[in-house]
PDB file of C-alpha atoms in Angstrom:
ATOM      1  CA  MET A   1     -30.884 -27.238  15.640  1.00  0.00           C
ATOM      2  CA  PRO A   2     -29.837 -24.096  17.577  1.00  0.00           C
ATOM      3  CA  ILE A   3     -29.187 -20.888  15.656  1.00  0.00           C
ATOM      4  CA  PRO A   4     -25.438 -20.252  15.625  1.00  0.00           C
ATOM      5  CA  VAL A   5     -24.244 -17.245  17.574  1.00  0.00           C
ATOM      6  CA  ILE A   6     -22.347 -14.859  15.308  1.00  0.00           C
ATOM      7  CA  ASP A   7     -19.873 -12.426  16.738  1.00  0.00           C
ATOM      8  CA  PHE A   8     -20.837  -9.453  14.532  1.00  0.00           C
ATOM      9  CA  ASP A   9     -18.539  -7.146  16.423  1.00  0.00           C
ATOM     10  CA  ARG A  10     -15.534  -9.201  15.404  1.00  0.00           C
ATOM     11  CA  ARG A  11     -16.768 -10.109  11.922  1.00  0.00           C
ATOM     12  CA  LEU A  12     -17.669  -6.602  10.778  1.00  0.00           C
ATOM     13  CA  LYS A  13     -14.655  -4.894  12.303  1.00  0.00           C
ATOM     14  CA  ARG A  14     -12.264  -6.994  10.264  1.00  0.00           C
ATOM     15  CA  ILE A  15     -13.920  -6.363   6.876  1.00  0.00           C
ATOM     16  CA  PRO A  16     -11.950  -3.121   6.282  1.00  0.00           C
ATOM     17  CA  THR A  17      -8.736  -5.127   6.702  1.00  0.00           C
ATOM     18  CA  HIS A  18      -9.586  -7.393   3.764  1.00  0.00           C
ATOM     19  CA  VAL A  19      -7.864  -5.333   1.072  1.00  0.00           C
ATOM     20  CA  ALA A  20      -5.650  -5.658  -1.990  1.00  0.00           C
ATOM     21  CA  ASP A  21      -2.999  -3.384  -3.430  1.00  0.00           C
ATOM     22  CA  LEU A  22      -4.018  -0.557  -5.739  1.00  0.00           C
ATOM     23  CA  PRO A  23      -3.339  -1.264  -9.427  1.00  0.00           C
ATOM     24  CA  ASP A  24      -0.309   0.316 -11.056  1.00  0.00           C
ATOM     25  CA  GLU A  25      -2.660   2.630 -12.962  1.00  0.00           C
ATOM     26  CA  ALA A  26      -3.745   4.333  -9.724  1.00  0.00           C
ATOM     27  CA  ALA A  27      -0.872   6.823 -10.028  1.00  0.00           C
ATOM     28  CA  VAL A  28      -2.461   8.431 -13.118  1.00  0.00           C
ATOM     29  CA  PRO A  29      -6.083   9.686 -12.800  1.00  0.00           C
ATOM     30  CA  ARG A  30      -7.148   8.910 -16.369  1.00  0.00           C
ATOM     31  CA  LEU A  31      -5.575   5.431 -16.356  1.00  0.00           C
ATOM     32  CA  HIS A  32      -7.100   4.685 -12.944  1.00  0.00           C
ATOM     33  CA  TYR A  33     -10.533   5.525 -14.333  1.00  0.00           C
ATOM     34  CA  GLU A  34      -9.942   3.366 -17.410  1.00  0.00           C
ATOM     35  CA  ARG A  35      -8.794   0.387 -15.358  1.00  0.00           C
ATOM     36  CA  PHE A  36     -11.844   0.386 -13.087  1.00  0.00           C
ATOM     37  CA  ALA A  37     -14.323   1.188 -15.860  1.00  0.00           C
ATOM     38  CA  ASN A  38     -12.950  -1.579 -18.093  1.00  0.00           C
ATOM     39  CA  ASP A  39     -12.925  -4.051 -15.195  1.00  0.00           C
ATOM     40  CA  SER A  40     -16.555  -3.202 -14.420  1.00  0.00           C
ATOM     41  CA  TRP A  41     -17.618  -3.845 -18.010  1.00  0.00           C
ATOM     42  CA  ALA A  42     -15.532  -7.028 -18.159  1.00  0.00           C
ATOM     43  CA  THR A  43     -17.294  -8.321 -15.035  1.00  0.00           C
ATOM     44  CA  LEU A  44     -20.649  -7.949 -16.749  1.00  0.00           C
ATOM     45  CA  ILE A  45     -19.424  -9.759 -19.874  1.00  0.00           C
ATOM     46  CA  TYR A  46     -17.841 -12.530 -17.792  1.00  0.00           C
ATOM     47  CA  PHE A  47     -21.073 -13.373 -15.972  1.00  0.00           C
ATOM     48  CA  GLU A  48     -23.167 -13.092 -19.114  1.00  0.00           C
ATOM     49  CA  ARG A  49     -20.939 -15.502 -21.045  1.00  0.00           C
ATOM     50  CA  ASN A  50     -20.866 -18.025 -18.241  1.00  0.00           C
ATOM     51  CA  LEU A  51     -24.618 -17.863 -17.717  1.00  0.00           C
ATOM     52  CA  GLN A  52     -25.051 -18.897 -21.360  1.00  0.00           C
ATOM     53  CA  LYS A  53     -23.160 -22.128 -20.622  1.00  0.00           C
ATOM     54  CA  LEU A  54     -25.490 -23.153 -17.792  1.00  0.00           C
ATOM     55  CA  PRO A  55     -29.035 -24.564 -17.753  1.00  0.00           C
ATOM     56  CA  VAL A  56     -30.627 -21.540 -16.088  1.00  0.00           C
ATOM     57  CA  GLN A  57     -34.197 -20.296 -15.913  1.00  0.00           C
ATOM     58  CA  GLN A  58     -34.382 -17.509 -18.474  1.00  0.00           C
ATOM     59  CA  ALA A  59     -36.606 -15.109 -16.554  1.00  0.00           C
ATOM     60  CA  ALA A  60     -34.563 -15.443 -13.365  1.00  0.00           C
ATOM     61  CA  SER A  61     -31.214 -15.024 -15.106  1.00  0.00           C
ATOM     62  CA  MET A  62     -32.484 -11.943 -16.946  1.00  0.00           C
ATOM     63  CA  ARG A  63     -33.697 -10.447 -13.686  1.00  0.00           C
ATOM     64  CA  HIS A  64     -30.301 -10.956 -12.067  1.00  0.00           C
ATOM     65  CA  LEU A  65     -28.477  -9.610 -15.105  1.00  0.00           C
ATOM     66  CA  ARG A  66     -30.580  -6.456 -15.091  1.00  0.00           C
ATOM     67  CA  ARG A  67     -29.590  -5.895 -11.463  1.00  0.00           C
ATOM     68  CA  LEU A  68     -25.976  -6.422 -12.461  1.00  0.00           C
ATOM     69  CA  HIS A  69     -26.478  -3.795 -15.175  1.00  0.00           C
ATOM     70  CA  ASN A  70     -27.508  -1.292 -12.498  1.00  0.00           C
ATOM     71  CA  MET A  71     -24.483  -2.212 -10.387  1.00  0.00           C
ATOM     72  CA  THR A  72     -22.182  -1.755 -13.397  1.00  0.00           C
ATOM     73  CA  ILE A  73     -23.600   1.697 -14.151  1.00  0.00           C
ATOM     74  CA  LEU A  74     -23.027   2.585 -10.512  1.00  0.00           C
ATOM     75  CA  ASN A  75     -19.408   1.393 -10.694  1.00  0.00           C
ATOM     76  CA  LEU A  76     -18.817   3.451 -13.835  1.00  0.00           C
ATOM     77  CA  VAL A  77     -20.166   6.624 -12.239  1.00  0.00           C
ATOM     78  CA  GLU A  78     -18.136   6.036  -9.067  1.00  0.00           C
ATOM     79  CA  ALA A  79     -14.996   5.692 -11.198  1.00  0.00           C
ATOM     80  CA  PHE A  80     -15.959   8.951 -12.932  1.00  0.00           C
ATOM     81  CA  GLU A  81     -16.367  10.757  -9.595  1.00  0.00           C
ATOM     82  CA  ARG A  82     -13.024   9.429  -8.394  1.00  0.00           C
ATOM     83  CA  PHE A  83     -11.402  10.756 -11.578  1.00  0.00           C
ATOM     84  CA  PHE A  84     -12.518  14.256 -10.618  1.00  0.00           C
ATOM     85  CA  LYS A  85     -11.094  13.843  -7.132  1.00  0.00           C
ATOM     86  CA  GLU A  86      -7.760  12.537  -8.358  1.00  0.00           C
ATOM     87  CA  ILE A  87      -7.201  15.033 -11.146  1.00  0.00           C
ATOM     88  CA  ALA A  88      -8.176  17.925  -8.848  1.00  0.00           C
ATOM     89  CA  ALA A  89      -5.706  16.603  -6.263  1.00  0.00           C
ATOM     90  CA  VAL A  90      -2.985  16.590  -8.937  1.00  0.00           C
ATOM     91  CA  CYS A  91      -3.710  20.225  -9.750  1.00  0.00           C
ATOM     92  CA  ILE A  92      -3.661  21.265  -6.092  1.00  0.00           C
ATOM     93  CA  ASP A  93      -0.398  19.446  -5.436  1.00  0.00           C
ATOM     94  CA  GLN A  94       1.167  21.228  -8.410  1.00  0.00           C
ATOM     95  CA  VAL A  95      -0.146  24.729  -7.703  1.00  0.00           C
ATOM     96  CA  GLY A  96      -1.036  24.918  -4.023  1.00  0.00           C
ATOM     97  CA  ARG A  97       2.422  25.811  -2.711  1.00  0.00           C
ATOM     98  CA  LEU A  98       3.340  28.135  -5.588  1.00  0.00           C
ATOM     99  CA  VAL A  99       0.584  30.741  -5.209  1.00  0.00           C
ATOM    100  CA  LEU A 100      -0.241  32.625  -2.004  1.00  0.00           C
ATOM    101  CA  ASP A 101      -3.857  33.476  -2.779  1.00  0.00           C
ATOM    102  CA  ASP A 102      -7.245  32.120  -1.667  1.00  0.00           C
ATOM    103  CA  ARG A 103      -7.748  29.482  -4.367  1.00  0.00           C
ATOM    104  CA  LEU A 104      -7.975  26.653  -1.841  1.00  0.00           C
ATOM    105  CA  ASP A 105     -10.748  28.368   0.114  1.00  0.00           C
ATOM    106  CA  VAL A 106     -13.165  26.740  -2.324  1.00  0.00           C
ATOM    107  CA  PHE A 107     -12.740  23.649  -0.122  1.00  0.00           C
ATOM    108  CA  GLN A 108     -14.515  24.161   3.194  1.00  0.00           C
ATOM    109  CA  LEU A 109     -13.252  21.351   5.424  1.00  0.00           C
ATOM    110  CA  LYS A 110     -13.455  21.117   9.185  1.00  0.00           C
ATOM    111  CA  GLY A 111     -10.269  20.425  11.080  1.00  0.00           C
ATOM    112  CA  ASP A 112     -11.211  16.872  12.062  1.00  0.00           C
ATOM    113  CA  VAL A 113     -12.006  15.959   8.445  1.00  0.00           C
ATOM    114  CA  LEU A 114      -8.771  17.484   7.171  1.00  0.00           C
ATOM    115  CA  ALA A 115      -6.738  15.724   9.856  1.00  0.00           C
ATOM    116  CA  ALA A 116      -8.276  12.367   8.975  1.00  0.00           C
ATOM    117  CA  HIS A 117      -7.306  12.729   5.322  1.00  0.00           C
ATOM    118  CA  PHE A 118      -3.931  14.379   5.689  1.00  0.00           C
ATOM    119  CA  ASN A 119      -0.611  12.739   4.920  1.00  0.00           C
ATOM    120  CA  PRO A 120       2.696  14.512   4.306  1.00  0.00           C
ATOM    121  CA  GLY A 121       3.015  15.567   0.675  1.00  0.00           C
ATOM    122  CA  THR A 122      -0.621  14.851  -0.263  1.00  0.00           C
ATOM    123  CA  MET A 123      -2.295  18.232   0.203  1.00  0.00           C
ATOM    124  CA  GLY A 124      -4.476  17.626  -2.849  1.00  0.00           C
ATOM    125  CA  LYS A 125      -5.830  14.326  -1.603  1.00  0.00           C
ATOM    126  CA  SER A 126      -6.424  15.720   1.876  1.00  0.00           C
ATOM    127  CA  LEU A 127      -8.635  18.434   0.368  1.00  0.00           C
ATOM    128  CA  CYS A 128     -10.373  16.383  -2.338  1.00  0.00           C
ATOM    129  CA  GLU A 129     -10.948  12.855  -1.080  1.00  0.00           C
ATOM    130  CA  SER A 130     -13.504  13.681   1.613  1.00  0.00           C
ATOM    131  CA  SER A 131     -15.677  15.764  -0.740  1.00  0.00           C
ATOM    132  CA  THR A 132     -18.346  14.564  -3.145  1.00  0.00           C
ATOM    133  CA  TRP A 133     -17.914  15.375  -6.842  1.00  0.00           C
ATOM    134  CA  LEU A 134     -21.402  14.742  -8.184  1.00  0.00           C
ATOM    135  CA  ASP A 135     -22.625  18.222  -9.058  1.00  0.00           C
ATOM    136  CA  CYS A 136     -21.528  19.878 -12.310  1.00  0.00           C
ATOM    137  CA  ASP A 137     -21.840  23.435 -10.992  1.00  0.00           C
ATOM    138  CA  GLN A 138     -19.839  22.615  -7.867  1.00  0.00           C
ATOM    139  CA  ILE A 139     -17.179  20.822  -9.916  1.00  0.00           C
ATOM    140  CA  ASN A 140     -17.044  23.886 -12.178  1.00  0.00           C
ATOM    141  CA  ARG A 141     -16.475  26.250  -9.258  1.00  0.00           C
ATOM    142  CA  ARG A 142     -13.716  24.114  -7.795  1.00  0.00           C
ATOM    143  CA  PHE A 143     -11.679  23.719 -10.985  1.00  0.00           C
ATOM    144  CA  LYS A 144     -12.243  27.346 -11.951  1.00  0.00           C
ATOM    145  CA  LYS A 145     -10.689  28.456  -8.673  1.00  0.00           C
ATOM    146  CA  ILE A 146      -7.944  25.816  -8.477  1.00  0.00           C
ATOM    147  CA  LEU A 147      -6.694  26.667 -11.982  1.00  0.00           C
ATOM    148  CA  ALA A 148      -7.187  30.434 -11.871  1.00  0.00           C
ATOM    149  CA  ASP A 149      -4.347  32.829 -12.612  1.00  0.00           C
ATOM    150  CA  PRO A 150      -2.797  34.191  -9.394  1.00  0.00           C
ATOM    151  CA  PHE A 151      -5.097  36.459  -7.364  1.00  0.00           C
ATOM    152  CA  SER A 152      -7.997  36.171  -9.814  1.00  0.00           C
ATOM    153  CA  ASP A 153     -11.357  34.407  -9.812  1.00  0.00           C
ATOM    154  CA  GLY A 154     -10.440  32.522 -12.969  1.00  0.00           C
ATOM    155  CA  SER A 155     -12.372  31.794 -16.133  1.00  0.00           C
ATOM    156  CA  PHE A 156     -11.653  28.098 -16.802  1.00  0.00           C
ATOM    157  CA  GLN A 157     -14.782  25.940 -16.847  1.00  0.00           C
ATOM    158  CA  LEU A 158     -15.343  22.263 -17.435  1.00  0.00           C
ATOM    159  CA  PHE A 159     -19.108  22.754 -17.747  1.00  0.00           C
ATOM    160  CA  PRO A 160     -19.653  26.246 -19.195  1.00  0.00           C
ATOM    161  CA  LYS A 161     -23.184  27.623 -18.936  1.00  0.00           C
ATOM    162  CA  ASN A 162     -22.973  29.692 -22.107  1.00  0.00           C
ATOM    163  CA  ALA A 163     -21.083  27.333 -24.383  1.00  0.00           C
ATOM    164  CA  GLY A 164     -21.416  25.695 -27.747  1.00  0.00           C
ATOM    165  CA  PRO A 165     -23.678  22.672 -28.306  1.00  0.00           C
ATOM    166  CA  ALA A 166     -20.958  20.104 -27.530  1.00  0.00           C
ATOM    167  CA  GLN A 167     -20.051  21.468 -24.095  1.00  0.00           C
ATOM    168  CA  SER A 168     -23.676  22.259 -23.297  1.00  0.00           C
ATOM    169  CA  ASP A 169     -24.619  18.650 -24.080  1.00  0.00           C
ATOM    170  CA  ARG A 170     -21.724  17.414 -21.939  1.00  0.00           C
ATOM    171  CA  LYS A 171     -23.137  19.097 -18.840  1.00  0.00           C
ATOM    172  CA  ARG A 172     -26.682  17.885 -19.482  1.00  0.00           C
ATOM    173  CA  LEU A 173     -25.598  14.316 -20.181  1.00  0.00           C
ATOM    174  CA  VAL A 174     -23.330  14.180 -17.129  1.00  0.00           C
ATOM    175  CA  GLU A 175     -26.252  15.400 -15.025  1.00  0.00           C
ATOM    176  CA  ILE A 176     -28.386  12.568 -16.408  1.00  0.00           C
ATOM    177  CA  VAL A 177     -25.687  10.062 -15.446  1.00  0.00           C
ATOM    178  CA  PHE A 178     -25.413  11.594 -11.965  1.00  0.00           C
ATOM    179  CA  GLN A 179     -29.191  11.320 -11.578  1.00  0.00           C
ATOM    180  CA  LEU A 180     -29.056   7.643 -12.594  1.00  0.00           C
ATOM    181  CA  ARG A 181     -26.512   7.135  -9.822  1.00  0.00           C
ATOM    182  CA  HIS A 182     -28.774   8.919  -7.356  1.00  0.00           C
ATOM    183  CA  SER A 183     -31.708   6.631  -8.137  1.00  0.00           C
ATOM    184  CA  ILE A 184     -29.568   3.481  -7.907  1.00  0.00           C
ATOM    185  CA  VAL A 185     -27.771   4.454  -4.688  1.00  0.00           C
ATOM    186  CA  HIS A 186     -30.460   6.238  -2.708  1.00  0.00           C
ATOM    187  CA  ASN A 187     -33.626   4.526  -3.950  1.00  0.00           C
ATOM    188  CA  ALA A 188     -32.412   0.999  -4.777  1.00  0.00           C
ATOM    189  CA  ALA A 189     -32.906   1.772  -8.499  1.00  0.00           C
ATOM    190  CA  VAL A 190     -36.496   2.914  -7.987  1.00  0.00           C
ATOM    191  CA  VAL A 191     -37.368   5.959 -10.059  1.00  0.00           C
ATOM    192  CA  THR A 192     -39.466   7.928  -7.598  1.00  0.00           C
ATOM    193  CA  GLU A 193     -41.901  10.604  -8.703  1.00  0.00           C
ATOM    194  CA  SER A 194     -39.288  13.192  -7.716  1.00  0.00           C
ATOM    195  CA  ASP A 195     -36.617  11.357  -9.717  1.00  0.00           C
ATOM    196  CA  ALA A 196     -38.952  11.116 -12.696  1.00  0.00           C
ATOM    197  CA  LEU A 197     -39.488  14.886 -12.669  1.00  0.00           C
ATOM    198  CA  LYS A 198     -35.720  15.495 -12.610  1.00  0.00           C
ATOM    199  CA  PHE A 199     -35.224  13.022 -15.473  1.00  0.00           C
ATOM    200  CA  GLN A 200     -37.953  14.758 -17.483  1.00  0.00           C
ATOM    201  CA  LEU A 201     -36.251  18.124 -17.065  1.00  0.00           C
ATOM    202  CA  LEU A 202     -32.857  16.701 -18.012  1.00  0.00           C
ATOM    203  CA  THR A 203     -33.969  14.511 -20.921  1.00  0.00           C
ATOM    204  CA  ARG A 204     -36.753  16.833 -22.119  1.00  0.00           C
ATOM    205  CA  SER A 205     -38.980  13.815 -22.626  1.00  0.00           C
ATOM    206  CA  PRO A 206     -41.652  11.983 -20.587  1.00  0.00           C
ATOM    207  CA  VAL A 207     -40.347   9.738 -17.780  1.00  0.00           C
ATOM    208  CA  MET A 208     -42.680   7.683 -15.590  1.00  0.00           C
ATOM    209  CA  GLY A 209     -42.199   7.563 -11.834  1.00  0.00           C
ATOM    210  CA  SER A 210     -42.795   4.700  -9.404  1.00  0.00           C
ATOM    211  CA  ARG A 211     -40.858   2.338 -11.655  1.00  0.00           C
ATOM    212  CA  VAL A 212     -37.609   0.387 -11.312  1.00  0.00           C
ATOM    213  CA  LEU A 213     -34.627   1.140 -13.516  1.00  0.00           C
ATOM    214  CA  TRP A 214     -34.238  -1.846 -15.830  1.00  0.00           C
ATOM    215  CA  PRO A 215     -31.233  -0.950 -18.036  1.00  0.00           C
ATOM    216  CA  SER A 216     -30.181  -3.134 -20.947  1.00  0.00           C
ATOM    217  CA  LYS A 217     -26.641  -4.204 -21.698  1.00  0.00           C
ATOM    218  CA  GLY A 218     -26.611  -1.579 -24.438  1.00  0.00           C
ATOM    219  CA  ASP A 219     -27.572   1.108 -21.920  1.00  0.00           C
ATOM    220  CA  VAL A 220     -24.563   0.198 -19.787  1.00  0.00           C
ATOM    221  CA  TRP A 221     -22.282   0.232 -22.820  1.00  0.00           C
ATOM    222  CA  TYR A 222     -23.409   3.720 -23.881  1.00  0.00           C
ATOM    223  CA  VAL A 223     -22.884   5.062 -20.355  1.00  0.00           C
ATOM    224  CA  LYS A 224     -19.351   3.660 -20.464  1.00  0.00           C
ATOM    225  CA  LEU A 225     -18.620   5.067 -23.940  1.00  0.00           C
ATOM    226  CA  PHE A 226     -19.866   8.508 -22.922  1.00  0.00           C
ATOM    227  CA  LEU A 227     -17.874   8.571 -19.676  1.00  0.00           C
ATOM    228  CA  ASP A 228     -14.745   7.279 -21.460  1.00  0.00           C
ATOM    229  CA  LYS A 229     -15.055  10.080 -24.012  1.00  0.00           C
ATOM    230  CA  THR A 230     -15.740  12.687 -21.339  1.00  0.00           C
ATOM    231  CA  VAL A 231     -12.778  11.608 -19.206  1.00  0.00           C
ATOM    232  CA  ASP A 232     -10.465  11.911 -22.235  1.00  0.00           C
ATOM    233  CA  GLU A 233     -11.786  15.409 -22.991  1.00  0.00           C
ATOM    234  CA  LEU A 234     -11.584  16.610 -19.386  1.00  0.00           C
ATOM    235  CA  ASN A 235      -8.114  15.142 -18.939  1.00  0.00           C
ATOM    236  CA  GLU A 236      -6.920  17.096 -21.986  1.00  0.00           C
ATOM    237  CA  GLU A 237      -8.606  20.349 -20.961  1.00  0.00           C
ATOM    238  CA  VAL A 238      -7.390  20.255 -17.364  1.00  0.00           C
ATOM    239  CA  GLY A 239      -3.882  19.252 -18.455  1.00  0.00           C
ATOM    240  CA  ASP A 240      -3.690  22.111 -20.955  1.00  0.00           C
ATOM    241  CA  ARG A 241      -4.995  24.652 -18.456  1.00  0.00           C
ATOM    242  CA  LEU A 242      -2.584  23.478 -15.741  1.00  0.00           C
ATOM    243  CA  ALA A 243       0.339  23.724 -18.182  1.00  0.00           C
ATOM    244  CA  SER A 244      -0.760  27.236 -19.141  1.00  0.00           C
ATOM    245  CA  LEU A 245      -0.933  28.242 -15.475  1.00  0.00           C
ATOM    246  CA  MET A 246       2.522  26.787 -14.869  1.00  0.00           C
ATOM    247  CA  THR A 247       3.825  28.817 -17.814  1.00  0.00           C
ATOM    248  CA  THR A 248       2.401  31.974 -16.239  1.00  0.00           C
ATOM    249  CA  LEU A 249       3.891  31.174 -12.831  1.00  0.00           C
ATOM    250  CA  HIS A 250       7.323  30.389 -14.286  1.00  0.00           C
ATOM    251  CA  ALA A 251       7.354  33.571 -16.376  1.00  0.00           C
ATOM    252  CA  ASP A 252       6.625  35.577 -13.232  1.00  0.00           C
ATOM    253  CA  ASN A 253       9.232  33.737 -11.126  1.00  0.00           C
ATOM    254  CA  PRO A 254      11.715  31.483 -12.986  1.00  0.00           C
ATOM    255  CA  ASN A 255      13.088  30.215  -9.656  1.00  0.00           C
ATOM    256  CA  LEU A 256       9.916  28.315  -8.822  1.00  0.00           C
ATOM    257  CA  PHE A 257      10.728  25.178 -10.855  1.00  0.00           C
ATOM    258  CA  ASP A 258      12.600  23.837 -13.851  1.00  0.00           C
ATOM    259  CA  PRO A 259      10.173  23.933 -16.809  1.00  0.00           C
ATOM    260  CA  ALA A 260      11.593  20.775 -18.437  1.00  0.00           C
ATOM    261  CA  THR A 261      11.266  18.756 -15.245  1.00  0.00           C
ATOM    262  CA  LYS A 262       7.785  20.083 -14.552  1.00  0.00           C
ATOM    263  CA  ALA A 263       6.610  19.476 -18.121  1.00  0.00           C
ATOM    264  CA  GLN A 264       7.814  15.869 -17.954  1.00  0.00           C
ATOM    265  CA  GLN A 265       6.083  15.373 -14.619  1.00  0.00           C
ATOM    266  CA  LEU A 266       2.775  16.650 -15.979  1.00  0.00           C
ATOM    267  CA  ALA A 267       3.172  14.629 -19.174  1.00  0.00           C
ATOM    268  CA  GLU A 268       3.372  11.471 -17.059  1.00  0.00           C
ATOM    269  CA  LEU A 269       0.410  12.463 -14.864  1.00  0.00           C
ATOM    270  CA  PHE A 270      -1.854  13.355 -17.787  1.00  0.00           C
ATOM    271  CA  ARG A 271      -0.411  10.821 -20.276  1.00  0.00           C
ATOM    272  CA  ARG A 272      -0.188  13.393 -23.063  1.00  0.00           C
ATOM    273  CA  PRO A 273       2.298  15.975 -24.389  1.00  0.00           C
ATOM    274  CA  VAL A 274       2.688  19.035 -22.147  1.00  0.00           C
ATOM    275  CA  THR A 275       4.192  22.401 -23.006  1.00  0.00           C
ATOM    276  CA  ILE A 276       5.435  24.847 -20.383  1.00  0.00           C
ATOM    277  CA  GLY A 277       6.828  28.016 -21.901  1.00  0.00           C
ATOM    278  CA  GLN A 278       8.840  26.855 -24.882  1.00  0.00           C
ATOM    279  CA  VAL A 279       9.525  23.380 -23.450  1.00  0.00           C
ATOM    280  CA  ILE A 280       7.491  20.389 -24.608  1.00  0.00           C
ATOM    281  CA  ARG A 281       7.684  16.938 -23.075  1.00  0.00           C
ATOM    282  CA  HIS A 282       5.975  13.649 -23.908  1.00  0.00           C
ATOM    283  CA  PRO A 283       4.942  10.783 -21.618  1.00  0.00           C
ATOM    284  CA  THR A 284       7.403   7.898 -21.569  1.00  0.00           C
TER     285      THR A 284
END
């Protein structure tokens, strides 16, 4: 029987057209993260429950489930990275046109990249979407500059170097999660000798190289719980800092915006109470 001729040019070109609408939660960074993270976990549970109803070979099903565990961790970290992009874009859209300083120079984009990502009214997305957000120090620098007081270098930090135990642990644990992503994406879940050394430095415990990541269901769950907690904390901290910056800008120039309208807008975007000056608004 002759091997069928496949028109790869036609088949592959049309894959990007097979799309669905974004969920309603996509308009709010924290809710968008929650939707994708919860869907990723639900996918794992769905397949696990249905496998239990079938006469499957135990060793084979466990092997496939462990691979699904890796894929779920990857999905969770990708949702986490996208959260950074989206919440940074929100901050830029709110501040970018109100301050004539160099805060946006922290994004070094070439003209062709900027043009490809630019749409009217989405300055934040045009600057943030093409960048990677997988390095704590780089993320720190970006938010520090975006949310700085006018014509200053800023002091706000999501991952402070000289902080208390809680924030210090946050940075170290996020770096571990980012390194897990690196091994899954770039080495097909193989922990190379180089990866093992990085894990040892981050975990402060022995890690063997030349092995394959074989995470349990519990491992996936703890990654999700940690990222859920971290997203809630970061959402609150960024929202508070942005509201404080808006208060400063409005005090300097009351003609910039109506504080009640702006506070309500931020309350909806961050899904939490926001205070600008003496005005407090709650999400609907």
